[in-house]
PDB file of C-alpha atoms in Angstrom:
ATOM      1  CA  MET A   1       0.171   0.103   0.044  1.00 40.00           C
ATOM      2  CA  THR A   2       1.166   3.345  -0.362  1.00 40.00           C
ATOM      3  CA  THR A   3       0.295   5.051   2.378  1.00 41.00           C
ATOM      4  CA  ASN A   4       2.403   2.780   3.773  1.00 46.00           C
ATOM      5  CA  SER A   5       4.925   6.136   3.290  1.00 47.00           C
ATOM      6  CA  LEU A   6       3.383   7.233   6.406  1.00 52.00           C
ATOM      7  CA  SER A   7       5.059   5.564   8.906  1.00 47.00           C
ATOM      8  CA  HIS A   8       8.800   6.673   7.985  1.00 55.00           C
ATOM      9  CA  ASP A   9       9.647   8.983  10.342  1.00 57.00           C
ATOM     10  CA  ILE A  10      11.706  11.914   8.862  1.00 53.00           C
ATOM     11  CA  ASN A  11      13.269  12.407  11.987  1.00 45.00           C
ATOM     12  CA  GLN A  12      13.450   9.535  13.700  1.00 46.00           C
ATOM     13  CA  HIS A  13      17.821   9.072  13.181  1.00 44.00           C
ATOM     14  CA  GLY A  14      18.295  12.907  14.026  1.00 42.00           C
ATOM     15  CA  SER A  15      17.844  14.185  10.378  1.00 43.00           C
ATOM     16  CA  LYS A  16      19.413  16.757   9.294  1.00 40.00           C
ATOM     17  CA  GLU A  17      16.107  18.575   9.773  1.00 43.00           C
ATOM     18  CA  GLU A  18      17.055  17.975  13.663  1.00 43.00           C
ATOM     19  CA  THR A  19      20.321  19.393  13.705  1.00 42.00           C
ATOM     20  CA  ARG A  20      19.798  21.713  11.810  1.00 44.00           C
ATOM     21  CA  ALA A  21      17.927  23.862  13.946  1.00 48.00           C
ATOM     22  CA  PRO A  22      19.753  25.035  17.302  1.00 50.00           C
ATOM     23  CA  GLU A  23      17.530  24.583  19.504  1.00 59.00           C
ATOM     24  CA  ARG A  24      16.251  21.361  21.261  1.00 73.00           C
ATOM     25  CA  PHE A  25      12.824  19.818  19.823  1.00 79.00           C
ATOM     26  CA  LEU A  26      10.734  17.658  22.052  1.00 82.00           C
ATOM     27  CA  ARG A  27       9.430  14.954  19.844  1.00 84.00           C
ATOM     28  CA  PRO A  28       6.093  13.960  20.648  1.00 87.00           C
ATOM     29  CA  ALA A  29       4.018  10.760  20.409  1.00 87.00           C
ATOM     30  CA  VAL A  30       1.521  10.413  17.965  1.00 88.00           C
ATOM     31  CA  SER A  31      -0.848   7.089  16.614  1.00 88.00           C
ATOM     32  CA  ILE A  32      -1.684   6.985  13.010  1.00 90.00           C
ATOM     33  CA  VAL A  33      -3.905   4.781  11.522  1.00 91.00           C
ATOM     34  CA  GLU A  34      -5.182   4.001   8.202  1.00 89.00           C
ATOM     35  CA  ASP A  35      -9.292   3.589   7.161  1.00 86.00           C
ATOM     36  CA  GLU A  36     -11.026   3.598   4.091  1.00 85.00           C
ATOM     37  CA  SER A  37     -11.556   7.059   3.987  1.00 86.00           C
ATOM     38  CA  GLY A  38      -8.112   7.861   4.941  1.00 88.00           C
ATOM     39  CA  LEU A  39      -5.507   8.561   7.639  1.00 89.00           C
ATOM     40  CA  LEU A  40      -5.827   9.724  11.680  1.00 91.00           C
ATOM     41  CA  LEU A  41      -2.707  10.609  13.693  1.00 92.00           C
ATOM     42  CA  THR A  42      -2.750  11.814  17.462  1.00 91.00           C
ATOM     43  CA  ALA A  43      -0.272  13.281  18.795  1.00 91.00           C
ATOM     44  CA  ASP A  44       0.089  13.849  22.640  1.00 90.00           C
ATOM     45  CA  LEU A  45       1.342  17.445  22.753  1.00 91.00           C
ATOM     46  CA  PRO A  46       1.222  18.628  26.621  1.00 91.00           C
ATOM     47  CA  GLY A  47       1.251  22.352  27.083  1.00 90.00           C
ATOM     48  CA  ALA A  48       1.185  23.550  23.625  1.00 90.00           C
ATOM     49  CA  ASN A  49      -2.224  25.659  22.389  1.00 88.00           C
ATOM     50  CA  LYS A  50      -4.112  26.767  19.680  1.00 89.00           C
ATOM     51  CA  ASP A  51      -1.956  29.880  18.967  1.00 89.00           C
ATOM     52  CA  ALA A  52       1.117  28.121  19.192  1.00 89.00           C
ATOM     53  CA  LEU A  53       0.697  25.447  16.652  1.00 92.00           C
ATOM     54  CA  ASP A  54       2.041  25.529  13.154  1.00 91.00           C
ATOM     55  CA  ILE A  55       1.044  22.357  11.691  1.00 91.00           C
ATOM     56  CA  ASN A  56       1.836  22.413   7.647  1.00 87.00           C
ATOM     57  CA  VAL A  57       1.931  20.869   4.579  1.00 84.00           C
ATOM     58  CA  ASP A  58       4.706  21.628   1.787  1.00 82.00           C
ATOM     59  CA  LYS A  59       5.963  19.032  -1.349  1.00 80.00           C
ATOM     60  CA  GLY A  60       4.452  16.276   0.437  1.00 81.00           C
ATOM     61  CA  ILE A  61       5.949  16.915   3.490  1.00 86.00           C
ATOM     62  CA  LEU A  62       3.274  17.144   6.986  1.00 89.00           C
ATOM     63  CA  THR A  63       4.869  19.389   9.702  1.00 90.00           C
ATOM     64  CA  ILE A  64       3.833  19.927  13.230  1.00 90.00           C
ATOM     65  CA  LYS A  65       5.427  22.028  15.499  1.00 91.00           C
ATOM     66  CA  ALA A  66       4.149  23.887  18.330  1.00 91.00           C
ATOM     67  CA  GLU A  67       6.128  26.466  20.699  1.00 89.00           C
ATOM     68  CA  VAL A  68       5.169  26.070  24.855  1.00 87.00           C
ATOM     69  CA  SER A  69       5.827  28.774  26.600  1.00 83.00           C
ATOM     70  CA  ARG A  70       5.335  27.535  30.566  1.00 85.00           C
ATOM     71  CA  GLN A  71       7.265  27.398  33.306  1.00 84.00           C
ATOM     72  CA  LEU A  72       6.917  27.170  36.787  1.00 86.00           C
ATOM     73  CA  PRO A  73       7.543  29.565  39.358  1.00 87.00           C
ATOM     74  CA  GLY A  74       9.840  29.737  42.076  1.00 87.00           C
ATOM     75  CA  ARG A  75      12.930  27.072  42.461  1.00 90.00           C
ATOM     76  CA  PRO A  76      12.849  23.650  40.337  1.00 90.00           C
ATOM     77  CA  ILE A  77      13.146  21.017  43.152  1.00 89.00           C
ATOM     78  CA  TYR A  78      12.537  18.286  40.911  1.00 88.00           C
ATOM     79  CA  SER A  79      12.136  17.680  37.362  1.00 85.00           C
ATOM     80  CA  GLU A  80      11.087  14.319  34.772  1.00 84.00           C
ATOM     81  CA  PHE A  81      10.534  16.375  32.020  1.00 83.00           C
ATOM     82  CA  GLU A  82      11.833  19.489  30.288  1.00 81.00           C
ATOM     83  CA  TRP A  83       9.639  22.498  28.149  1.00 85.00           C
ATOM     84  CA  ALA A  84      10.937  23.121  24.664  1.00 84.00           C
ATOM     85  CA  PRO A  85       8.963  23.125  21.241  1.00 87.00           C
ATOM     86  CA  TYR A  86       7.647  19.972  19.669  1.00 88.00           C
ATOM     87  CA  PHE A  87       8.365  19.577  16.046  1.00 87.00           C
ATOM     88  CA  ARG A  88       8.194  16.354  14.066  1.00 87.00           C
ATOM     89  CA  GLN A  89       7.575  15.154  10.546  1.00 88.00           C
ATOM     90  CA  PHE A  90       6.411  12.589   8.388  1.00 88.00           C
ATOM     91  CA  GLN A  91       6.626  12.035   4.663  1.00 86.00           C
ATOM     92  CA  MET A  92       2.879  11.520   3.217  1.00 82.00           C
ATOM     93  CA  PRO A  93       1.773   9.841   0.604  1.00 80.00           C
ATOM     94  CA  ASP A  94       0.268  10.958  -2.621  1.00 79.00           C
ATOM     95  CA  VAL A  95      -2.872   9.800  -1.703  1.00 81.00           C
ATOM     96  CA  ILE A  96      -3.730  12.223   0.765  1.00 84.00           C
ATOM     97  CA  ASP A  97      -6.162  15.198  -0.229  1.00 84.00           C
ATOM     98  CA  GLN A  98      -3.808  17.736   1.171  1.00 81.00           C
ATOM     99  CA  ALA A  99      -6.422  20.312   1.341  1.00 82.00           C
ATOM    100  CA  LYS A 100      -9.135  18.919   3.629  1.00 86.00           C
ATOM    101  CA  VAL A 101      -6.760  17.924   5.797  1.00 87.00           C
ATOM    102  CA  ARG A 102      -8.773  19.015   9.385  1.00 89.00           C
ATOM    103  CA  ALA A 103      -7.323  19.631  12.669  1.00 91.00           C
ATOM    104  CA  GLU A 104      -7.981  19.979  15.999  1.00 91.00           C
ATOM    105  CA  LEU A 105      -6.318  20.545  19.873  1.00 92.00           C
ATOM    106  CA  ASN A 106      -8.298  18.892  22.888  1.00 90.00           C
ATOM    107  CA  ASN A 107      -6.460  18.961  25.920  1.00 90.00           C
ATOM    108  CA  GLY A 108      -2.802  18.611  25.108  1.00 90.00           C
ATOM    109  CA  VAL A 109      -3.863  16.047  22.526  1.00 92.00           C
ATOM    110  CA  LEU A 110      -4.188  17.018  18.612  1.00 93.00           C
ATOM    111  CA  THR A 111      -6.148  15.293  16.198  1.00 92.00           C
ATOM    112  CA  LEU A 112      -4.765  15.420  12.571  1.00 92.00           C
ATOM    113  CA  HIS A 113      -7.946  14.041   9.550  1.00 91.00           C
ATOM    114  CA  LEU A 114      -6.246  13.455   6.766  1.00 90.00           C
ATOM    115  CA  PRO A 115      -8.381  12.146   4.074  1.00 90.00           C
ATOM    116  CA  LYS A 116      -7.636  10.005   1.058  1.00 87.00           C
ATOM    117  CA  ALA A 117      -8.255  11.780  -2.776  1.00 84.00           C
ATOM    118  CA  GLU A 118     -11.106  10.583  -3.981  1.00 79.00           C
ATOM    119  CA  ALA A 119      -9.380   8.655  -7.147  1.00 75.00           C
ATOM    120  CA  ALA A 120      -7.405   6.903  -4.208  1.00 70.00           C
ATOM    121  CA  LYS A 121     -10.405   5.329  -2.230  1.00 71.00           C
ATOM    122  CA  PRO A 122     -11.395   1.399  -2.934  1.00 73.00           C
ATOM    123  CA  ARG A 123     -14.224   1.580  -6.034  1.00 73.00           C
ATOM    124  CA  LYS A 124     -16.197  -1.213  -5.896  1.00 77.00           C
ATOM    125  CA  ILE A 125     -17.287  -1.673 -10.132  1.00 79.00           C
ATOM    126  CA  GLU A 126     -20.322  -3.772 -10.723  1.00 82.00           C
ATOM    127  CA  VAL A 127     -19.709  -6.330 -12.906  1.00 85.00           C
ATOM    128  CA  GLN A 128     -22.795  -6.282 -15.438  1.00 85.00           C
ATOM    129  CA  VAL A 129     -23.414  -9.708 -16.759  1.00 86.00           C
ATOM    130  CA  VAL A 130     -24.329  -9.257 -21.026  1.00 82.00           C
ATOM    131  CA  SER A 131     -26.495 -12.167 -21.796  1.00 73.00           C
TER     132      SER A 131
ATOM    133  CA  MET B   1      19.881  27.405  54.543  1.00 38.00           C
ATOM    134  CA  ALA B   2      23.307  24.885  53.461  1.00 40.00           C
ATOM    135  CA  SER B   3      21.836  21.828  55.817  1.00 44.00           C
ATOM    136  CA  TRP B   4      18.053  22.258  53.762  1.00 47.00           C
ATOM    137  CA  GLY B   5      19.320  22.460  50.518  1.00 52.00           C
ATOM    138  CA  PHE B   6      21.427  19.291  51.238  1.00 52.00           C
ATOM    139  CA  PHE B   7      18.767  17.378  52.612  1.00 53.00           C
ATOM    140  CA  ASN B   8      16.486  18.811  49.346  1.00 58.00           C
ATOM    141  CA  GLU B   9      19.547  16.825  47.082  1.00 59.00           C
ATOM    142  CA  LEU B  10      19.779  14.213  48.912  1.00 58.00           C
ATOM    143  CA  ASP B  11      16.182  13.515  48.857  1.00 61.00           C
ATOM    144  CA  ASN B  12      16.234  14.266  44.250  1.00 64.00           C
ATOM    145  CA  LEU B  13      18.837  11.607  44.438  1.00 63.00           C
ATOM    146  CA  ARG B  14      16.856   9.044  45.991  1.00 62.00           C
ATOM    147  CA  ARG B  15      13.898  10.003  43.325  1.00 63.00           C
ATOM    148  CA  GLU B  16      15.809   9.296  40.445  1.00 64.00           C
ATOM    149  CA  MET B  17      17.813   6.596  41.682  1.00 59.00           C
ATOM    150  CA  ASP B  18      13.884   5.295  41.811  1.00 57.00           C
ATOM    151  CA  GLU B  19      13.311   6.476  38.448  1.00 56.00           C
ATOM    152  CA  ALA B  20      16.231   4.777  37.092  1.00 55.00           C
ATOM    153  CA  PHE B  21      15.690   1.465  38.414  1.00 50.00           C
ATOM    154  CA  ARG B  22      11.749   2.455  37.406  1.00 51.00           C
ATOM    155  CA  GLY B  23      13.055   3.246  33.597  1.00 45.00           C
ATOM    156  CA  VAL B  24      14.508   2.004  30.468  1.00 45.00           C
ATOM    157  CA  GLY B  25      17.037   3.594  28.651  1.00 41.00           C
ATOM    158  CA  MET B  26      17.093   7.932  29.679  1.00 39.00           C
ATOM    159  CA  VAL B  27      15.677   9.003  32.941  1.00 35.00           C
ATOM    160  CA  ARG B  28      15.217  12.078  30.939  1.00 37.00           C
ATOM    161  CA  PRO B  29      13.395  11.144  27.044  1.00 45.00           C
ATOM    162  CA  LEU B  30      12.860  13.301  24.598  1.00 44.00           C
ATOM    163  CA  ALA B  31       9.490  12.955  23.952  1.00 56.00           C
ATOM    164  CA  THR B  32       6.643  13.345  25.846  1.00 55.00           C
ATOM    165  CA  THR B  33       5.066  10.367  26.668  1.00 63.00           C
ATOM    166  CA  PHE B  34       1.551   9.631  28.602  1.00 68.00           C
ATOM    167  CA  LEU B  35       1.320   6.049  29.805  1.00 65.00           C
ATOM    168  CA  SER B  36       3.478   4.633  26.530  1.00 62.00           C
ATOM    169  CA  PRO B  37       3.440   0.593  26.749  1.00 57.00           C
ATOM    170  CA  SER B  38       6.750   0.966  25.286  1.00 57.00           C
ATOM    171  CA  SER B  39       7.844   2.404  28.490  1.00 59.00           C
ATOM    172  CA  GLY B  40       8.341   1.547  31.865  1.00 60.00           C
ATOM    173  CA  ARG B  41       8.344   4.978  34.063  1.00 67.00           C
ATOM    174  CA  ARG B  42       5.199   5.888  36.504  1.00 76.00           C
ATOM    175  CA  PHE B  43       2.630   8.048  34.970  1.00 82.00           C
ATOM    176  CA  PRO B  44       2.336  10.976  35.148  1.00 89.00           C
ATOM    177  CA  LEU B  45       5.470  12.785  34.427  1.00 88.00           C
ATOM    178  CA  VAL B  46       5.820  15.668  37.214  1.00 90.00           C
ATOM    179  CA  ASN B  47       7.925  18.763  37.452  1.00 91.00           C
ATOM    180  CA  LEU B  48       8.127  20.007  40.956  1.00 92.00           C
ATOM    181  CA  SER B  49       9.451  24.088  42.013  1.00 92.00           C
ATOM    182  CA  GLU B  50       9.170  25.539  45.265  1.00 90.00           C
ATOM    183  CA  ASP B  51       9.741  29.110  47.071  1.00 89.00           C
ATOM    184  CA  GLU B  52       9.322  30.629  50.234  1.00 86.00           C
ATOM    185  CA  GLY B  53       5.313  30.089  50.611  1.00 88.00           C
ATOM    186  CA  GLN B  54       4.716  27.143  48.343  1.00 90.00           C
ATOM    187  CA  ILE B  55       5.124  24.219  46.144  1.00 91.00           C
ATOM    188  CA  CYS B  56       4.871  24.125  42.316  1.00 93.00           C
ATOM    189  CA  LEU B  57       4.047  21.026  40.578  1.00 93.00           C
ATOM    190  CA  ASP B  58       3.225  20.363  36.839  1.00 93.00           C
ATOM    191  CA  ALA B  59       1.830  16.978  35.475  1.00 92.00           C
ATOM    192  CA  LEU B  60       1.578  16.438  31.606  1.00 91.00           C
ATOM    193  CA  LEU B  61      -1.180  14.775  31.162  1.00 91.00           C
ATOM    194  CA  PRO B  62      -2.607  15.517  27.997  1.00 90.00           C
ATOM    195  CA  GLY B  63      -5.840  13.494  27.438  1.00 89.00           C
ATOM    196  CA  VAL B  64      -7.331  13.140  30.411  1.00 90.00           C
ATOM    197  CA  ASP B  65     -10.810  14.598  31.250  1.00 90.00           C
ATOM    198  CA  PRO B  66     -10.239  16.506  33.754  1.00 89.00           C
ATOM    199  CA  ARG B  67     -13.613  16.329  35.630  1.00 90.00           C
ATOM    200  CA  GLU B  68     -12.227  12.647  35.963  1.00 88.00           C
ATOM    201  CA  LEU B  69      -8.823  13.244  37.943  1.00 92.00           C
ATOM    202  CA  GLN B  70      -8.446  12.749  41.495  1.00 92.00           C
ATOM    203  CA  LEU B  71      -6.095  14.125  43.925  1.00 93.00           C
ATOM    204  CA  SER B  72      -5.634  13.185  47.168  1.00 92.00           C
ATOM    205  CA  LEU B  73      -3.008  14.951  49.488  1.00 89.00           C
ATOM    206  CA  LEU B  74      -2.101  13.095  53.257  1.00 85.00           C
ATOM    207  CA  ARG B  75       0.459  14.745  55.102  1.00 81.00           C
ATOM    208  CA  GLU B  76       3.543  14.807  52.751  1.00 86.00           C
ATOM    209  CA  THR B  77       2.016  13.220  49.821  1.00 89.00           C
ATOM    210  CA  ILE B  78      -0.178  13.921  47.149  1.00 92.00           C
ATOM    211  CA  THR B  79      -1.518  11.049  44.777  1.00 93.00           C
ATOM    212  CA  ILE B  80      -2.539  11.996  41.303  1.00 93.00           C
ATOM    213  CA  ALA B  81      -4.877   9.225  39.918  1.00 93.00           C
ATOM    214  CA  GLY B  82      -7.383   8.993  37.156  1.00 92.00           C
ATOM    215  CA  ALA B  83      -8.144   7.215  33.309  1.00 90.00           C
ATOM    216  CA  ARG B  84      -7.277   8.338  30.126  1.00 89.00           C
ATOM    217  CA  LYS B  85     -10.078   6.745  26.966  1.00 86.00           C
ATOM    218  CA  SER B  86      -7.489   4.904  23.833  1.00 82.00           C
ATOM    219  CA  PRO B  87      -7.074   8.339  21.997  1.00 76.00           C
ATOM    220  CA  VAL B  88      -7.738   6.638  18.563  1.00 76.00           C
ATOM    221  CA  ASP B  89     -10.576   4.648  18.413  1.00 75.00           C
ATOM    222  CA  VAL B  90     -11.236   3.910  14.611  1.00 77.00           C
ATOM    223  CA  LYS B  91     -10.433   0.617  13.223  1.00 81.00           C
ATOM    224  CA  GLY B  92      -7.483  -0.293  10.363  1.00 84.00           C
ATOM    225  CA  VAL B  93      -4.468  -0.166   9.716  1.00 86.00           C
ATOM    226  CA  VAL B  94      -2.004   0.593  13.009  1.00 86.00           C
ATOM    227  CA  HIS B  95       1.141   2.982  11.299  1.00 86.00           C
ATOM    228  CA  ARG B  96       1.903   3.786  14.894  1.00 82.00           C
ATOM    229  CA  ASN B  97       1.295   3.541  18.451  1.00 83.00           C
ATOM    230  CA  GLU B  98       2.936   5.074  20.566  1.00 82.00           C
ATOM    231  CA  LEU B  99      -0.153   6.719  22.855  1.00 84.00           C
ATOM    232  CA  GLY B 100      -1.083   4.942  25.561  1.00 82.00           C
ATOM    233  CA  SER B 101      -3.600   4.760  27.555  1.00 83.00           C
ATOM    234  CA  GLY B 102      -5.790   2.780  30.964  1.00 85.00           C
ATOM    235  CA  ARG B 103      -5.937   3.415  34.343  1.00 88.00           C
ATOM    236  CA  PHE B 104      -3.219   5.845  36.262  1.00 89.00           C
ATOM    237  CA  SER B 105      -2.195   6.581  40.154  1.00 90.00           C
ATOM    238  CA  ARG B 106       0.637   7.591  41.447  1.00 91.00           C
ATOM    239  CA  THR B 107       2.122   9.139  44.601  1.00 92.00           C
ATOM    240  CA  ILE B 108       4.754  12.036  45.225  1.00 91.00           C
ATOM    241  CA  ASP B 109       6.652  12.767  47.753  1.00 89.00           C
ATOM    242  CA  LEU B 110       6.701  16.450  48.545  1.00 90.00           C
ATOM    243  CA  PRO B 111       9.577  17.527  50.713  1.00 88.00           C
ATOM    244  CA  THR B 112       6.935  19.404  52.970  1.00 88.00           C
ATOM    245  CA  GLU B 113       3.651  19.375  54.712  1.00 88.00           C
ATOM    246  CA  ILE B 114       1.660  21.290  52.641  1.00 88.00           C
ATOM    247  CA  ASP B 115      -1.829  22.546  53.430  1.00 88.00           C
ATOM    248  CA  PRO B 116      -4.572  21.082  52.162  1.00 87.00           C
ATOM    249  CA  ASP B 117      -7.041  24.143  52.110  1.00 89.00           C
ATOM    250  CA  ARG B 118      -5.179  26.368  50.701  1.00 89.00           C
ATOM    251  CA  THR B 119      -4.387  24.296  46.802  1.00 90.00           C
ATOM    252  CA  THR B 120      -5.157  24.436  44.089  1.00 92.00           C
ATOM    253  CA  ALA B 121      -5.619  22.775  40.533  1.00 93.00           C
ATOM    254  CA  GLU B 122      -5.778  23.988  37.216  1.00 93.00           C
ATOM    255  CA  TYR B 123      -5.995  21.907  34.366  1.00 94.00           C
ATOM    256  CA  ARG B 124      -5.103  23.002  30.681  1.00 91.00           C
ATOM    257  CA  ASP B 125      -3.900  22.520  27.769  1.00 91.00           C
ATOM    258  CA  GLY B 126      -2.960  18.711  29.020  1.00 91.00           C
ATOM    259  CA  VAL B 127      -1.016  20.157  31.823  1.00 92.00           C
ATOM    260  CA  LEU B 128      -2.372  20.209  35.444  1.00 94.00           C
ATOM    261  CA  ARG B 129      -0.784  22.331  38.121  1.00 94.00           C
ATOM    262  CA  ILE B 130      -0.517  22.259  41.551  1.00 94.00           C
ATOM    263  CA  THR B 131      -0.312  25.160  43.614  1.00 93.00           C
ATOM    264  CA  MET B 132       0.514  23.717  47.538  1.00 92.00           C
ATOM    265  CA  ARG B 133       0.671  26.745  50.653  1.00 91.00           C
ATOM    266  CA  LYS B 134       3.490  25.310  52.823  1.00 89.00           C
ATOM    267  CA  ALA B 135       1.934  24.381  55.953  1.00 85.00           C
ATOM    268  CA  GLU B 136       2.657  27.254  58.599  1.00 83.00           C
ATOM    269  CA  HIS B 137       4.163  24.922  61.469  1.00 81.00           C
ATOM    270  CA  VAL B 138       7.156  23.725  58.756  1.00 79.00           C
ATOM    271  CA  MET B 139       7.360  27.519  57.633  1.00 79.00           C
ATOM    272  CA  PRO B 140      10.047  29.906  59.433  1.00 79.00           C
ATOM    273  CA  ARG B 141       9.189  32.358  61.569  1.00 81.00           C
ATOM    274  CA  ARG B 142      10.697  35.455  63.031  1.00 83.00           C
ATOM    275  CA  ILE B 143      10.821  35.705  66.605  1.00 87.00           C
ATOM    276  CA  ASP B 144      11.663  39.595  67.453  1.00 88.00           C
ATOM    277  CA  VAL B 145      14.299  39.869  70.259  1.00 91.00           C
ATOM    278  CA  LYS B 146      13.374  42.471  72.463  1.00 90.00           C
ATOM    279  CA  VAL B 147      15.949  44.524  74.302  1.00 90.00           C
ATOM    280  CA  ALA B 148      15.134  44.229  77.840  1.00 84.00           C
TER     281      ALA B 148
END
């Protein structure tokens, strides 16, 4: 299936996209599920709000980027995570209708609907029996 | 106060050791996973900070309905419990599955006792911020010296 190319994560092995940037980035966790109508991408982006979120599709590459501006008041005494901008890129399969990509952000979870172009959807062809 | 800081350090060391033995690989992963099936860490991940009068805690809880969060305080510990529903409910071919779901409960040791009546919690953009007032009897007190 052509859509398998989406499972190719550009940033997985520290690609040039990541090293080119001077800052550190967090790679958000994602789920990608494909059905007949398209792909559904879900990403955990805790701390990111709608205004700071930047999703774009350029030359078949989907970029999810989000600035995070949160700080704990006072002096840190214990930390398990750090705040940094989120960044992750994916190669989009050609069958995705890029104009119809829809995004929602709710409770720090991003949901991206990536519908397939009409031509790529499976179609049932009726067989006519000519007698 | 030097001694107080020293005990904080020890406490942090103990916590980090706890985490190091619990988790696999890096103590601080770059990706902010939550309830990830591939990680042995405890969830939610937390950051703690303090100033003179209060202790602040940030916990990463993306996709958790804040109404289903349960917080409880007992002396020097706070427990965060709740559940996350599976974020993806469509059926199909799974290309990536890094998001976890399920029930969680974590008890965090605090450096001092806190006042439960003056504790507030706020959930925004998948992050829970708990602001706790230190208990009166653990606060430093100034004693005036009277000149006899």
